[in-house]
């Protein structure tokens, strides 16, 4: 079993999409996918309605996810930790206990060679259009990651 953790700031907009999309593309007997936020603002909340909507428009139900905060024991529980942006990356790495922990942390968009800016934009303060863009960006990147992981 390979376990994958998707991490953003609030765990209500970007990482729930990455969680749901990645889970839908991988066999669940071989991969475990989860998500978390580096911040504590939305612990216990369902994903943002706009993330739920764009996922639903694409045939995915992420409405039952519940936000949680990234914790140090996630370095033990997960094989790969994908950060949605550089700020998330730095927040996660600041909690690492050793180089083994640090090596598990990757920038999610590093898998996407057609995108120069390696930060998934935070759509929280925008409209539904931003969520559509983020969905497509995450979906394309998950396709590339699946190719990397299943060889
Ligand atoms: P996320 O978006 O990190 O993609 O879940 C955010 C959600 C909430 C906040 C910031 C970003 N917030 O400041 O409440």
CSV table of C-alpha atoms and ligand atoms in Angstrom, one decimal:
chain,number,residue,atom,x,y,z
A,1,UNK,CA,0.0,0.0,0.0
A,2,UNK,CA,1.3,3.4,-1.0
A,3,UNK,CA,-0.1,6.3,1.1
A,4,UNK,CA,-0.4,9.8,-0.4
A,5,UNK,CA,-1.3,13.0,1.5
A,6,UNK,CA,-2.4,16.2,-0.3
A,7,UNK,CA,-1.8,19.3,1.7
A,8,UNK,CA,-2.9,23.0,1.3
A,9,UNK,CA,-3.6,25.7,3.8
A,10,UNK,CA,-7.3,25.3,4.8
A,11,UNK,CA,-8.0,21.8,3.6
A,12,UNK,CA,-11.3,23.0,2.2
A,13,UNK,CA,-10.5,24.2,-1.4
A,14,UNK,CA,-7.4,22.7,-3.2
A,15,UNK,CA,-6.3,19.6,-1.3
A,16,UNK,CA,-9.9,18.1,-1.0
A,17,UNK,CA,-10.0,18.3,-4.9
A,18,UNK,CA,-6.5,16.7,-5.2
A,19,UNK,CA,-7.6,14.1,-2.6
A,20,UNK,CA,-10.9,13.2,-4.4
A,21,UNK,CA,-9.4,13.3,-7.9
A,22,UNK,CA,-6.3,11.3,-7.1
A,23,UNK,CA,-8.4,8.7,-5.2
A,24,UNK,CA,-10.6,8.3,-8.3
A,25,UNK,CA,-7.7,7.5,-10.5
A,26,UNK,CA,-5.9,5.0,-8.3
A,27,UNK,CA,-6.8,1.4,-7.3
A,28,UNK,CA,-7.9,1.6,-3.6
A,29,UNK,CA,-6.4,-1.8,-2.8
A,30,UNK,CA,-2.9,-0.4,-3.6
A,31,UNK,CA,-3.1,3.3,-2.8
A,32,UNK,CA,-4.5,5.2,0.2
A,33,UNK,CA,-5.1,8.9,-0.4
A,34,UNK,CA,-5.9,11.6,2.2
A,35,UNK,CA,-5.7,15.4,2.6
A,36,UNK,CA,-4.9,17.9,5.3
A,37,UNK,CA,-4.3,21.6,5.8
A,38,UNK,CA,-1.4,23.3,7.5
A,39,UNK,CA,-3.8,25.8,9.1
A,40,UNK,CA,-6.4,25.1,11.8
A,41,UNK,CA,-9.1,27.5,10.6
A,42,UNK,CA,-11.5,25.0,9.1
A,43,UNK,CA,-11.0,21.8,11.2
A,44,UNK,CA,-14.0,19.5,10.9
A,45,UNK,CA,-15.6,21.5,8.0
A,46,UNK,CA,-16.8,20.0,4.8
A,47,UNK,CA,-15.0,21.3,1.6
A,48,UNK,CA,-15.9,24.7,0.3
A,49,UNK,CA,-19.2,24.6,-1.7
A,50,UNK,CA,-17.4,25.8,-4.8
A,51,UNK,CA,-15.0,22.8,-4.6
A,52,UNK,CA,-17.9,20.5,-4.0
A,53,UNK,CA,-19.7,22.0,-7.0
A,54,UNK,CA,-16.8,21.7,-9.5
A,55,UNK,CA,-16.1,18.2,-8.4
A,56,UNK,CA,-19.8,17.3,-8.8
A,57,UNK,CA,-19.8,18.8,-12.3
A,58,UNK,CA,-17.0,16.4,-13.1
A,59,UNK,CA,-18.7,13.3,-11.6
A,60,UNK,CA,-16.9,13.3,-8.2
A,61,UNK,CA,-18.5,13.5,-4.8
A,62,UNK,CA,-16.1,15.1,-2.2
A,63,UNK,CA,-18.9,16.4,0.1
A,64,UNK,CA,-18.2,13.8,2.8
A,65,UNK,CA,-14.6,14.9,3.4
A,66,UNK,CA,-13.8,16.7,6.6
A,67,UNK,CA,-11.0,19.2,7.1
A,68,UNK,CA,-8.1,18.3,9.4
A,69,UNK,CA,-4.8,19.8,10.3
A,70,UNK,CA,-1.5,18.4,9.2
A,71,UNK,CA,0.3,16.7,12.1
A,72,UNK,CA,3.9,15.5,12.7
A,73,UNK,CA,2.7,11.8,12.8
A,74,UNK,CA,1.7,12.3,9.1
A,75,UNK,CA,5.4,11.9,8.3
A,76,UNK,CA,5.1,8.4,9.6
A,77,UNK,CA,1.7,7.5,8.2
A,78,UNK,CA,2.4,8.7,4.6
A,79,UNK,CA,4.9,7.8,1.9
A,80,UNK,CA,4.5,10.9,-0.2
A,81,UNK,CA,3.2,14.3,0.9
A,82,UNK,CA,2.3,16.8,-1.8
A,83,UNK,CA,2.2,20.5,-1.1
A,84,UNK,CA,-0.2,22.6,-3.2
A,85,UNK,CA,2.1,25.7,-2.9
A,86,UNK,CA,5.5,26.9,-1.6
A,87,UNK,CA,4.0,28.3,1.5
A,88,UNK,CA,2.4,25.0,2.4
A,89,UNK,CA,5.7,23.3,1.5
A,90,UNK,CA,7.6,25.5,3.9
A,91,UNK,CA,5.1,25.0,6.7
A,92,UNK,CA,5.2,21.2,6.3
A,93,UNK,CA,9.0,21.1,6.2
A,94,UNK,CA,9.2,23.3,9.3
A,95,UNK,CA,7.6,20.4,11.2
A,96,UNK,CA,10.0,17.8,9.8
A,97,UNK,CA,12.1,15.9,12.4
A,98,UNK,CA,14.8,14.7,10.1
A,99,UNK,CA,15.9,14.4,6.5
A,100,UNK,CA,13.8,11.3,6.0
A,101,UNK,CA,10.7,13.4,6.7
A,102,UNK,CA,11.8,16.2,4.5
A,103,UNK,CA,12.4,13.8,1.5
A,104,UNK,CA,8.7,12.8,1.6
A,105,UNK,CA,7.5,16.3,0.9
A,106,UNK,CA,7.1,17.3,-2.8
A,107,UNK,CA,5.6,20.2,-4.6
A,108,UNK,CA,2.5,18.8,-6.3
A,109,UNK,CA,3.0,20.7,-9.5
A,110,UNK,CA,6.5,19.4,-10.1
A,111,UNK,CA,4.8,16.5,-11.8
A,112,UNK,CA,3.2,18.9,-14.4
A,113,UNK,CA,5.9,19.9,-17.0
A,114,UNK,CA,3.5,22.2,-18.9
A,115,UNK,CA,3.2,24.6,-15.9
A,116,UNK,CA,6.0,27.0,-15.0
A,117,UNK,CA,4.6,28.4,-11.7
A,118,UNK,CA,4.7,25.5,-9.3
A,119,UNK,CA,2.0,27.0,-7.0
A,120,UNK,CA,-1.6,25.9,-7.3
A,121,UNK,CA,-3.4,29.2,-7.0
A,122,UNK,CA,-5.5,29.6,-3.9
A,123,UNK,CA,-9.1,30.1,-5.3
A,124,UNK,CA,-10.7,30.9,-1.9
A,125,UNK,CA,-11.1,34.7,-2.4
A,126,UNK,CA,-12.3,34.4,-6.0
A,127,UNK,CA,-15.3,33.0,-7.8
A,128,UNK,CA,-16.4,29.7,-9.3
A,129,UNK,CA,-14.2,30.2,-12.4
A,130,UNK,CA,-11.1,30.0,-10.2
A,131,UNK,CA,-12.2,26.6,-8.9
A,132,UNK,CA,-12.8,25.4,-12.4
A,133,UNK,CA,-9.3,26.3,-13.4
A,134,UNK,CA,-7.9,24.7,-10.2
A,135,UNK,CA,-9.9,21.5,-10.9
A,136,UNK,CA,-8.4,21.2,-14.4
A,137,UNK,CA,-4.9,22.0,-13.2
A,138,UNK,CA,-5.1,19.4,-10.4
A,139,UNK,CA,-6.8,16.8,-12.7
A,140,UNK,CA,-4.0,17.1,-15.4
A,141,UNK,CA,-1.4,16.9,-12.7
A,142,UNK,CA,-3.0,13.8,-11.1
A,143,UNK,CA,-2.9,12.2,-14.6
A,144,UNK,CA,0.9,12.8,-14.8
A,145,UNK,CA,1.4,11.6,-11.2
A,146,UNK,CA,-0.6,8.4,-11.8
A,147,UNK,CA,1.7,7.7,-14.8
A,148,UNK,CA,4.7,8.3,-12.5
A,149,UNK,CA,3.3,6.0,-9.7
A,150,UNK,CA,2.0,3.2,-11.8
A,151,UNK,CA,4.7,1.9,-14.1
B,1,LIG,P1,-7.2,26.0,0.6
B,1,LIG,O1,-7.9,27.5,0.6
B,1,LIG,O2,-5.9,26.2,1.3
B,1,LIG,O3,-7.1,25.6,-0.8
B,1,LIG,O4,-8.2,25.2,1.4
B,1,LIG,C1,-8.1,28.3,1.7
B,1,LIG,C2,-9.2,28.2,2.4
B,1,LIG,C3,-9.4,29.0,3.5
B,1,LIG,C4,-8.4,30.0,3.8
B,1,LIG,C5,-7.3,30.1,3.0
B,1,LIG,C6,-7.1,29.3,2.0
B,1,LIG,N1,-8.7,30.8,4.9
B,1,LIG,O5,-7.8,31.7,5.1
B,1,LIG,O6,-9.6,30.7,5.7
